[in-house]
CSV table of N, CA and C in Angstrom, one decimal:
chain,number,residue,atom,x,y,z
U,1248,MET,N,47.2,173.3,128.9
U,1248,MET,CA,46.9,171.7,128.5
U,1248,MET,C,47.4,172.0,127.4
U,1249,ILE,N,48.3,171.4,126.5
U,1249,ILE,CA,49.1,171.3,125.5
U,1249,ILE,C,47.7,170.6,124.8
U,1250,LYS,N,47.8,170.7,123.3
U,1250,LYS,CA,46.6,170.8,122.8
U,1250,LYS,C,47.5,169.7,121.2
U,1251,ARG,N,47.5,168.4,121.1
U,1251,ARG,CA,48.3,167.9,119.9
U,1251,ARG,C,47.0,167.6,119.2
U,1252,ASP,N,47.7,167.7,117.9
U,1252,ASP,CA,47.2,167.9,116.4
U,1252,ASP,C,48.0,166.5,115.9
U,1253,CYS,N,47.2,165.4,116.0
U,1253,CYS,CA,48.1,164.0,115.2
U,1253,CYS,C,47.6,163.6,113.9
U,1254,ALA,N,48.2,163.7,113.4
U,1254,ALA,CA,48.1,163.0,111.6
U,1254,ALA,C,48.7,161.7,111.2
U,1255,GLY,N,48.1,161.3,111.1
U,1255,GLY,CA,48.0,160.1,110.1
U,1255,GLY,C,47.0,158.6,110.1
U,1256,PHE,N,47.2,157.7,110.5
U,1256,PHE,CA,46.2,156.6,110.2
U,1256,PHE,C,45.6,156.5,111.3
U,1257,THR,N,44.8,155.8,111.6
U,1257,THR,CA,44.3,155.2,112.9
U,1257,THR,C,44.7,153.8,112.5
U,1258,LEU,N,44.5,153.1,113.3
U,1258,LEU,CA,45.6,151.4,113.6
U,1258,LEU,C,44.3,150.7,112.7
U,1259,VAL,N,43.2,150.8,112.7
U,1259,VAL,CA,41.3,150.8,112.2
U,1259,VAL,C,41.7,150.9,110.9
U,1260,GLU,N,42.1,152.3,110.1
U,1260,GLU,CA,42.2,151.7,108.8
U,1260,GLU,C,43.2,151.5,107.9
U,1261,LEU,N,44.3,151.3,109.4
U,1261,LEU,CA,45.5,150.1,108.3
U,1261,LEU,C,45.2,148.8,108.5
U,1262,MET,N,44.4,148.6,109.4
U,1262,MET,CA,44.1,146.7,108.7
U,1262,MET,C,42.9,146.7,108.1
U,1263,ILE,N,42.3,147.8,107.9
U,1263,ILE,CA,40.6,147.8,106.4
U,1263,ILE,C,41.5,147.8,104.9
U,1264,VAL,N,42.6,148.6,104.9
U,1264,VAL,CA,43.6,148.7,104.0
U,1264,VAL,C,43.8,146.9,104.0
U,1265,VAL,N,44.6,146.0,104.8
U,1265,VAL,CA,45.5,145.3,104.8
U,1265,VAL,C,44.7,144.0,104.2
U,1266,ALA,N,43.2,144.5,105.0
U,1266,ALA,CA,42.7,143.3,104.4
U,1266,ALA,C,41.6,143.0,103.0
U,1267,ILE,N,41.5,144.2,102.2
U,1267,ILE,CA,41.1,145.1,101.2
U,1267,ILE,C,42.3,144.3,99.7
U,1268,VAL,N,43.4,144.8,100.5
U,1268,VAL,CA,44.7,143.8,99.9
U,1268,VAL,C,44.9,142.9,99.5
U,1269,ALA,N,44.2,142.0,100.5
U,1269,ALA,CA,44.0,140.8,100.6
U,1269,ALA,C,43.4,140.1,100.6
U,1270,ILE,N,42.5,140.1,99.7
U,1270,ILE,CA,41.1,140.2,98.9
U,1270,ILE,C,41.4,140.5,97.9
U,1271,LEU,N,41.9,141.2,97.0
U,1271,LEU,CA,42.2,141.6,95.5
U,1271,LEU,C,43.2,140.1,95.4
U,1272,ALA,N,44.8,140.2,96.6
U,1272,ALA,CA,45.1,139.3,96.5
U,1272,ALA,C,44.9,137.9,96.0
U,1273,ALA,N,43.6,137.4,97.3
U,1273,ALA,CA,43.0,136.4,97.3
U,1273,ALA,C,43.1,135.7,95.4
U,1274,ILE,N,41.5,136.9,95.3
U,1274,ILE,CA,41.5,136.9,93.3
U,1274,ILE,C,42.9,137.3,92.6
U,1275,ALA,N,43.8,137.8,92.3
U,1275,ALA,CA,43.8,137.3,91.7
U,1275,ALA,C,45.1,136.9,91.2
U,1276,TYR,N,45.9,136.1,92.9
U,1276,TYR,CA,47.0,135.3,92.3
U,1276,TYR,C,46.3,134.2,91.2
U,1277,PRO,N,45.0,133.5,91.7
U,1277,PRO,CA,44.8,132.1,91.4
U,1277,PRO,C,44.7,132.6,89.8
U,1278,SER,N,44.5,133.8,89.5
U,1278,SER,CA,44.1,133.8,88.1
U,1278,SER,C,44.8,134.3,87.3
U,1279,TYR,N,45.8,135.0,88.1
U,1279,TYR,CA,47.7,135.2,87.1
U,1279,TYR,C,48.3,133.6,87.2
U,1280,GLN,N,48.2,132.5,88.4
U,1280,GLN,CA,48.5,131.0,88.0
U,1280,GLN,C,47.5,130.9,86.5
U,1281,GLU,N,46.4,130.4,86.2
U,1281,GLU,CA,46.5,130.1,85.5
U,1281,GLU,C,46.8,130.6,84.5
U,1282,GLN,N,46.8,132.1,84.1
U,1282,GLN,CA,47.0,132.6,82.6
U,1282,GLN,C,48.8,131.7,82.3
U,1283,VAL,N,49.2,132.1,83.1
U,1283,VAL,CA,50.3,131.3,82.8
U,1283,VAL,C,50.5,129.4,82.9
U,1284,ARG,N,49.8,129.0,83.0
U,1284,ARG,CA,49.4,127.4,83.3
U,1284,ARG,C,48.9,127.7,81.5
U,1285,LYS,N,47.9,128.3,81.7
U,1285,LYS,CA,48.0,128.7,79.8
U,1285,LYS,C,48.9,128.8,78.8
U,1286,SER,N,49.6,129.9,79.1
U,1286,SER,CA,50.5,130.6,78.2
U,1286,SER,C,51.5,129.0,77.4
U,1287,ARG,N,52.4,128.1,79.0
U,1287,ARG,CA,52.7,126.9,79.2
U,1287,ARG,C,52.4,126.1,77.9
U,1288,ARG,N,51.2,125.6,77.9
U,1288,ARG,CA,49.7,125.1,77.6
U,1288,ARG,C,50.1,125.7,76.0
U,1289,ALA,N,50.1,126.6,75.8
U,1289,ALA,CA,49.9,127.0,74.2
U,1289,ALA,C,51.3,126.5,73.7
U,1290,GLN,N,52.3,126.8,74.8
U,1290,GLN,CA,53.7,126.5,73.7
U,1290,GLN,C,53.8,125.5,74.1
U,1291,ALA,N,53.5,124.4,74.4
U,1291,ALA,CA,53.6,122.8,74.7
U,1291,ALA,C,52.5,122.2,72.6
U,1292,LYS,N,52.0,122.6,72.3
U,1292,LYS,CA,50.4,123.0,72.0
U,1292,LYS,C,51.3,122.7,70.6
U,1293,ALA,N,52.2,124.3,70.6
U,1293,ALA,CA,53.4,124.5,69.0
U,1293,ALA,C,53.8,123.7,69.1
U,1294,ASP,N,55.1,123.2,70.0
U,1294,ASP,CA,55.3,121.9,69.8
U,1294,ASP,C,54.9,121.1,69.2
U,1295,LEU,N,53.6,121.1,70.0
U,1295,LEU,CA,53.0,119.3,69.7
U,1295,LEU,C,53.1,119.6,67.5
U,1296,VAL,N,52.6,120.5,67.6
U,1296,VAL,CA,52.2,121.0,65.7
U,1296,VAL,C,53.4,120.8,64.8
U,1297,GLU,N,54.7,121.2,65.7
U,1297,GLU,CA,56.6,121.9,65.2
U,1297,GLU,C,55.5,120.0,64.9
U,1298,LEU,N,56.4,119.8,65.8
U,1298,LEU,CA,57.5,117.6,66.1
U,1298,LEU,C,56.4,116.7,65.1
U,1299,VAL,N,54.7,117.0,65.0
U,1299,VAL,CA,53.6,116.4,63.3
U,1299,VAL,C,54.1,117.2,62.2
U,1300,GLN,N,54.8,118.4,62.2
U,1300,GLN,CA,55.7,118.9,61.0
U,1300,GLN,C,56.8,118.1,60.4
U,1301,LEU,N,57.4,117.9,61.5
U,1301,LEU,CA,59.2,117.5,61.4
U,1301,LEU,C,58.9,116.0,61.3
U,1302,ALA,N,58.3,115.1,61.4
U,1302,ALA,CA,57.8,113.9,61.2
U,1302,ALA,C,56.9,113.8,59.6
U,1303,GLU,N,55.8,114.4,59.3
U,1303,GLU,CA,55.4,114.4,58.1
U,1303,GLU,C,56.8,114.7,57.4
U,1304,ARG,N,57.8,115.7,57.7
U,1304,ARG,CA,58.9,115.9,55.9
U,1304,ARG,C,60.0,114.2,56.6
U,1305,TYR,N,59.8,114.1,57.5
U,1305,TYR,CA,60.6,113.0,57.8
U,1305,TYR,C,60.1,111.7,56.7
U,1306,ARG,N,58.5,111.6,56.8
U,1306,ARG,CA,58.2,110.4,56.5
U,1306,ARG,C,57.7,110.6,55.0
U,1307,THR,N,58.1,112.3,54.3
U,1307,THR,CA,57.0,112.5,52.9
U,1307,THR,C,59.3,111.4,52.4
U,1308,VAL,N,60.3,112.4,53.0
U,1308,VAL,CA,61.9,111.5,52.5
U,1308,VAL,C,61.5,109.7,52.6
U,1309,HIS,N,61.1,109.2,53.7
U,1309,HIS,CA,61.7,108.3,53.8
U,1309,HIS,C,60.7,107.1,53.6
U,1310,GLY,N,59.7,107.8,53.4
U,1310,GLY,CA,58.1,106.5,53.2
U,1310,GLY,C,57.5,105.8,54.6
U,1311,GLY,N,57.3,106.6,55.4
U,1311,GLY,CA,56.7,106.4,56.5
U,1311,GLY,C,57.4,107.3,58.0
U,1312,TYR,N,57.0,106.6,58.9
U,1312,TYR,CA,57.5,107.0,60.4
U,1312,TYR,C,58.4,106.4,61.0
U,1313,THR,N,58.3,105.3,60.6
U,1313,THR,CA,58.8,104.7,61.0
U,1313,THR,C,60.9,105.3,61.2
U,1314,GLY,N,61.5,104.4,62.2
U,1314,GLY,CA,62.4,105.8,62.1
U,1314,GLY,C,62.6,107.5,63.1
U,1315,PHE,N,61.8,107.7,62.6
U,1315,PHE,CA,61.0,109.0,63.4
U,1315,PHE,C,61.6,109.0,64.5
U,1316,SER,N,62.7,109.7,65.0
U,1316,SER,CA,63.2,110.3,66.6
U,1316,SER,C,63.9,111.3,66.9
U,1317,PRO,N,62.4,112.1,67.6
U,1317,PRO,CA,62.8,113.3,68.4
U,1317,PRO,C,63.9,113.5,69.1
U,1318,GLU,N,64.9,112.1,70.2
U,1318,GLU,CA,65.3,112.5,70.7
U,1318,GLU,C,66.9,112.2,70.2
U,1319,SER,N,67.0,111.8,69.0
U,1319,SER,CA,68.3,112.5,68.1
U,1319,SER,C,68.5,113.2,67.6
U,1320,MET,N,68.0,114.3,67.4
U,1320,MET,CA,67.5,116.0,67.1
U,1320,MET,C,68.6,116.8,68.1
U,1321,THR,N,69.3,117.6,67.6
U,1321,THR,CA,70.0,119.1,68.2
U,1321,THR,C,68.9,119.8,68.7
U,1322,PRO,N,69.4,120.4,69.3
U,1322,PRO,CA,69.0,119.7,70.4
U,1322,PRO,C,67.9,119.0,70.5
U,1323,PRO,N,68.0,117.6,71.8
U,1323,PRO,CA,66.7,116.9,71.3
U,1323,PRO,C,64.8,117.3,71.6
U,1324,PHE,N,64.4,117.1,70.7
U,1324,PHE,CA,63.0,117.9,71.0
U,1324,PHE,C,62.3,116.8,72.0
U,1325,THR,N,62.5,117.1,73.3
U,1325,THR,CA,62.2,115.9,74.2
U,1325,THR,C,61.1,117.2,75.5
U,1326,GLN,N,61.4,117.9,75.0
U,1326,GLN,CA,60.5,119.0,76.5
U,1326,GLN,C,59.9,119.7,75.7
U,1327,SER,N,59.0,120.6,76.3
U,1327,SER,CA,58.4,122.0,76.0
U,1327,SER,C,58.4,123.3,77.4
U,1328,PRO,N,59.3,123.9,77.2
U,1328,PRO,CA,59.6,124.7,75.8
U,1328,PRO,C,60.9,123.5,75.8
U,1329,ARG,N,61.9,123.8,74.3
U,1329,ARG,CA,63.0,122.9,73.7
U,1329,ARG,C,63.9,123.7,74.7
U,1330,THR,N,63.7,125.0,74.9
U,1330,THR,CA,65.3,125.2,75.5
U,1330,THR,C,64.8,125.7,77.2
U,1331,GLY,N,65.4,125.2,78.2
U,1331,GLY,CA,64.5,126.3,79.2
U,1331,GLY,C,64.2,125.3,80.7
U,1332,THR,N,63.2,125.0,81.5
U,1332,THR,CA,62.3,124.6,82.2
U,1332,THR,C,61.8,124.6,81.7
U,1333,ALA,N,61.8,122.5,82.0
U,1333,ALA,CA,60.6,121.8,80.9
U,1333,ALA,C,59.4,121.6,81.8
U,1334,TYR,N,58.1,121.9,81.3
U,1334,TYR,CA,57.3,122.1,82.5
U,1334,TYR,C,56.1,120.9,81.8
U,1335,TYR,N,56.9,120.3,80.2
U,1335,TYR,CA,56.2,119.0,79.8
U,1335,TYR,C,56.3,118.0,78.6
U,1336,THR,N,56.8,116.6,79.3
U,1336,THR,CA,58.4,116.1,78.3
U,1336,THR,C,56.6,115.7,77.3
U,1337,LEU,N,57.8,115.8,76.5
U,1337,LEU,CA,57.4,115.2,74.9
U,1337,LEU,C,57.5,114.1,74.6
U,1338,THR,N,57.1,112.9,74.1
U,1338,THR,CA,57.0,111.5,73.3
U,1338,THR,C,56.3,111.4,72.3
U,1339,THR,N,57.2,110.3,71.5
U,1339,THR,CA,56.3,109.9,70.2
U,1339,THR,C,56.6,108.7,70.2
U,1340,ALA,N,55.2,108.0,70.0
U,1340,ALA,CA,55.0,106.5,69.2
U,1340,ALA,C,54.9,106.5,68.1
U,1341,VAL,N,55.5,105.7,67.3
U,1341,VAL,CA,55.2,105.2,66.5
U,1341,VAL,C,54.4,103.6,65.9
U,1342,GLY,N,53.7,103.8,65.5
U,1342,GLY,CA,52.9,102.8,65.6
U,1342,GLY,C,53.4,102.0,64.5
U,1343,SER,N,52.9,102.0,63.3
U,1343,SER,CA,53.9,101.8,62.0
U,1343,SER,C,53.8,102.8,61.6
U,1344,ALA,N,54.7,102.3,59.8
U,1344,ALA,CA,54.3,103.3,58.5
U,1344,ALA,C,53.6,104.6,58.6
U,1345,THR,N,52.6,104.5,58.8
U,1345,THR,CA,51.9,105.1,58.3
U,1345,THR,C,51.1,105.7,59.7
U,1346,THR,N,51.1,104.9,61.2
U,1346,THR,CA,50.8,106.0,62.8
U,1346,THR,C,51.1,106.7,63.1
U,1347,LEU,N,51.4,107.6,63.9
U,1347,LEU,CA,52.2,108.0,65.2
U,1347,LEU,C,51.4,109.0,65.7
U,1348,THR,N,51.8,108.5,67.0
U,1348,THR,CA,51.8,109.8,67.9
U,1348,THR,C,51.6,110.5,68.9
U,1349,ILE,N,52.2,111.6,69.6
U,1349,ILE,CA,52.7,111.8,69.6
U,1349,ILE,C,52.1,112.9,71.1
U,1350,THR,N,52.5,113.5,72.2
U,1350,THR,CA,52.1,113.3,73.6
U,1350,THR,C,52.7,113.8,74.5
U,1351,ALA,N,52.0,114.9,75.1
U,1351,ALA,CA,52.3,116.5,76.0
U,1351,ALA,C,52.2,116.3,77.3
U,1352,ALA,N,53.0,115.9,78.2
U,1352,ALA,CA,52.7,115.4,79.9
U,1352,ALA,C,53.6,116.2,80.4
U,1353,PRO,N,51.9,116.5,80.9
U,1353,PRO,CA,52.8,118.4,82.0
U,1353,PRO,C,53.5,117.2,83.2
U,1354,ASN,N,54.8,118.2,83.5
U,1354,ASN,CA,55.9,118.3,84.4
U,1354,ASN,C,55.3,117.6,86.3
U,1355,THR,N,55.7,117.1,86.8
U,1355,THR,CA,55.1,118.0,88.4
U,1355,THR,C,55.7,119.0,88.5
U,1356,THR,N,56.5,119.3,88.0
U,1356,THR,CA,57.9,120.3,88.9
U,1356,THR,C,57.1,121.6,88.1
U,1357,GLY,N,57.3,122.8,88.6
U,1357,GLY,CA,56.6,124.1,88.1
U,1357,GLY,C,55.3,124.3,87.9
U,1358,GLY,N,54.0,123.6,88.6
U,1358,GLY,CA,53.1,123.7,88.1
U,1358,GLY,C,51.8,123.0,87.8
U,1359,GLN,N,52.9,122.6,85.9
U,1359,GLN,CA,51.7,122.9,85.7
U,1359,GLN,C,51.0,121.1,85.4
U,1360,ASN,N,50.8,120.5,85.9
U,1360,ASN,CA,51.0,118.8,86.4
U,1360,ASN,C,49.0,120.1,87.5
U,1361,LYS,N,49.3,120.9,87.8
U,1361,LYS,CA,47.1,121.4,88.1
U,1361,LYS,C,46.6,122.1,86.6
U,1362,ASP,N,46.9,121.5,85.9
U,1362,ASP,CA,46.5,122.5,84.7
U,1362,ASP,C,45.5,121.4,84.4
U,1363,ARG,N,43.6,121.6,83.5
U,1363,ARG,CA,42.7,121.7,83.9
U,1363,ARG,C,42.9,120.4,82.4
U,1364,CYS,N,44.0,120.8,81.6
U,1364,CYS,CA,44.5,120.3,80.5
U,1364,CYS,C,44.9,118.8,80.1
U,1365,GLY,N,44.9,118.5,81.5
U,1365,GLY,CA,46.1,117.2,81.8
U,1365,GLY,C,47.0,116.8,80.6
U,1366,THR,N,47.0,116.0,79.5
U,1366,THR,CA,48.3,115.4,79.0
U,1366,THR,C,47.6,115.1,77.4
U,1367,LEU,N,48.2,116.4,76.7
U,1367,LEU,CA,47.6,116.5,76.1
U,1367,LEU,C,48.5,115.6,74.4
U,1368,THR,N,47.9,115.4,73.2
U,1368,THR,CA,47.6,114.6,72.1
U,1368,THR,C,47.6,115.1,70.7
U,1369,ILE,N,48.6,114.3,70.1
U,1369,ILE,CA,47.7,114.7,68.9
U,1369,ILE,C,48.4,113.4,67.7
U,1370,ASN,N,47.5,112.9,66.7
U,1370,ASN,CA,48.0,112.0,66.0
U,1370,ASN,C,48.8,112.7,64.2
U,1371,GLN,N,48.3,111.2,63.7
U,1371,GLN,CA,49.5,112.1,62.7
U,1371,GLN,C,48.5,112.4,61.7
U,1372,ALA,N,46.6,112.2,61.5
U,1372,ALA,CA,45.8,112.9,61.3
U,1372,ALA,C,45.1,113.9,62.1
U,1373,ASN,N,45.8,114.3,62.5
U,1373,ASN,CA,46.0,115.5,63.5
U,1373,ASN,C,44.5,115.4,64.2
U,1374,VAL,N,44.3,114.7,64.9
U,1374,VAL,CA,43.6,114.4,66.1
U,1374,VAL,C,44.2,114.5,67.1
U,1375,LYS,N,42.8,115.6,67.7
U,1375,LYS,CA,43.8,116.1,68.9
U,1375,LYS,C,43.1,116.0,70.3
U,1376,THR,N,43.6,115.3,71.6
U,1376,THR,CA,42.7,114.6,72.7
U,1376,THR,C,43.5,115.8,73.5
U,1377,GLU,N,42.5,115.5,74.9
U,1377,GLU,CA,43.7,115.4,76.4
U,1377,GLU,C,42.8,115.0,77.6
U,1378,SER,N,43.5,114.4,78.2
U,1378,SER,CA,43.3,113.8,79.4
U,1378,SER,C,42.3,114.1,80.4
U,1379,GLY,N,42.4,115.4,80.8
U,1379,GLY,CA,42.0,116.4,82.1
U,1379,GLY,C,40.6,116.6,82.2
U,1380,ALA,N,40.2,117.0,83.2
U,1380,ALA,CA,38.7,117.7,84.0
U,1380,ALA,C,38.1,118.4,81.7
U,1381,ALA,N,39.0,119.6,81.2
U,1381,ALA,CA,38.4,120.4,80.8
U,1381,ALA,C,37.9,119.8,79.4
U,1382,THR,N,37.4,120.4,78.3
U,1382,THR,CA,36.8,120.2,77.3
U,1382,THR,C,37.9,121.0,76.2
U,1383,TYR,N,37.6,119.8,75.0
U,1383,TYR,CA,38.5,120.1,73.5
U,1383,TYR,C,38.5,121.6,73.3
U,1384,ALA,N,37.2,122.3,73.3
U,1384,ALA,CA,37.8,123.8,73.2
U,1384,ALA,C,38.7,124.4,74.1
U,1385,GLN,N,38.7,124.0,75.3
U,1385,GLN,CA,38.4,125.4,76.7
U,1385,GLN,C,40.3,124.1,76.2
U,1386,CYS,N,40.6,123.0,75.9
U,1386,CYS,CA,42.9,123.3,75.3
U,1386,CYS,C,42.8,123.7,74.7
U,1387,TRP,N,41.9,122.9,73.0
U,1387,TRP,CA,43.2,123.2,71.6
U,1387,TRP,C,42.9,124.5,71.0
U,1388,GLN,N,41.4,125.3,71.4
U,1388,GLN,CA,41.0,126.5,70.7
U,1388,GLN,C,41.7,127.5,71.1
């Protein structure tokens, strides 16, 4: 009778390793997705602030917000990020010569529509709001 020394993994050991890796992936992937959404939201907030600054410059030169149009800029400032894949659509509503509201609405593509902050809004008085289930502190700070 020949005795064989077998080295390697048993099927049970392999299945335990696969189960552990699956559990770690199930925990890590949603956290990764949330961090990606958070970074895209940070870019949208920066773009909102930049648009407010551009609007204030326009108001200083022209005496009001009437006529301010990010769509006429080159390139048009209607999405966030400004170039590449758009995760937010930026819209500007000029209420009068002294009122302005800029909105960043998440697009349905790219997963940003699952962001808990929803639509972000800022006005000429720097009042910031969000439409999602998250709080002001979670979205704006």
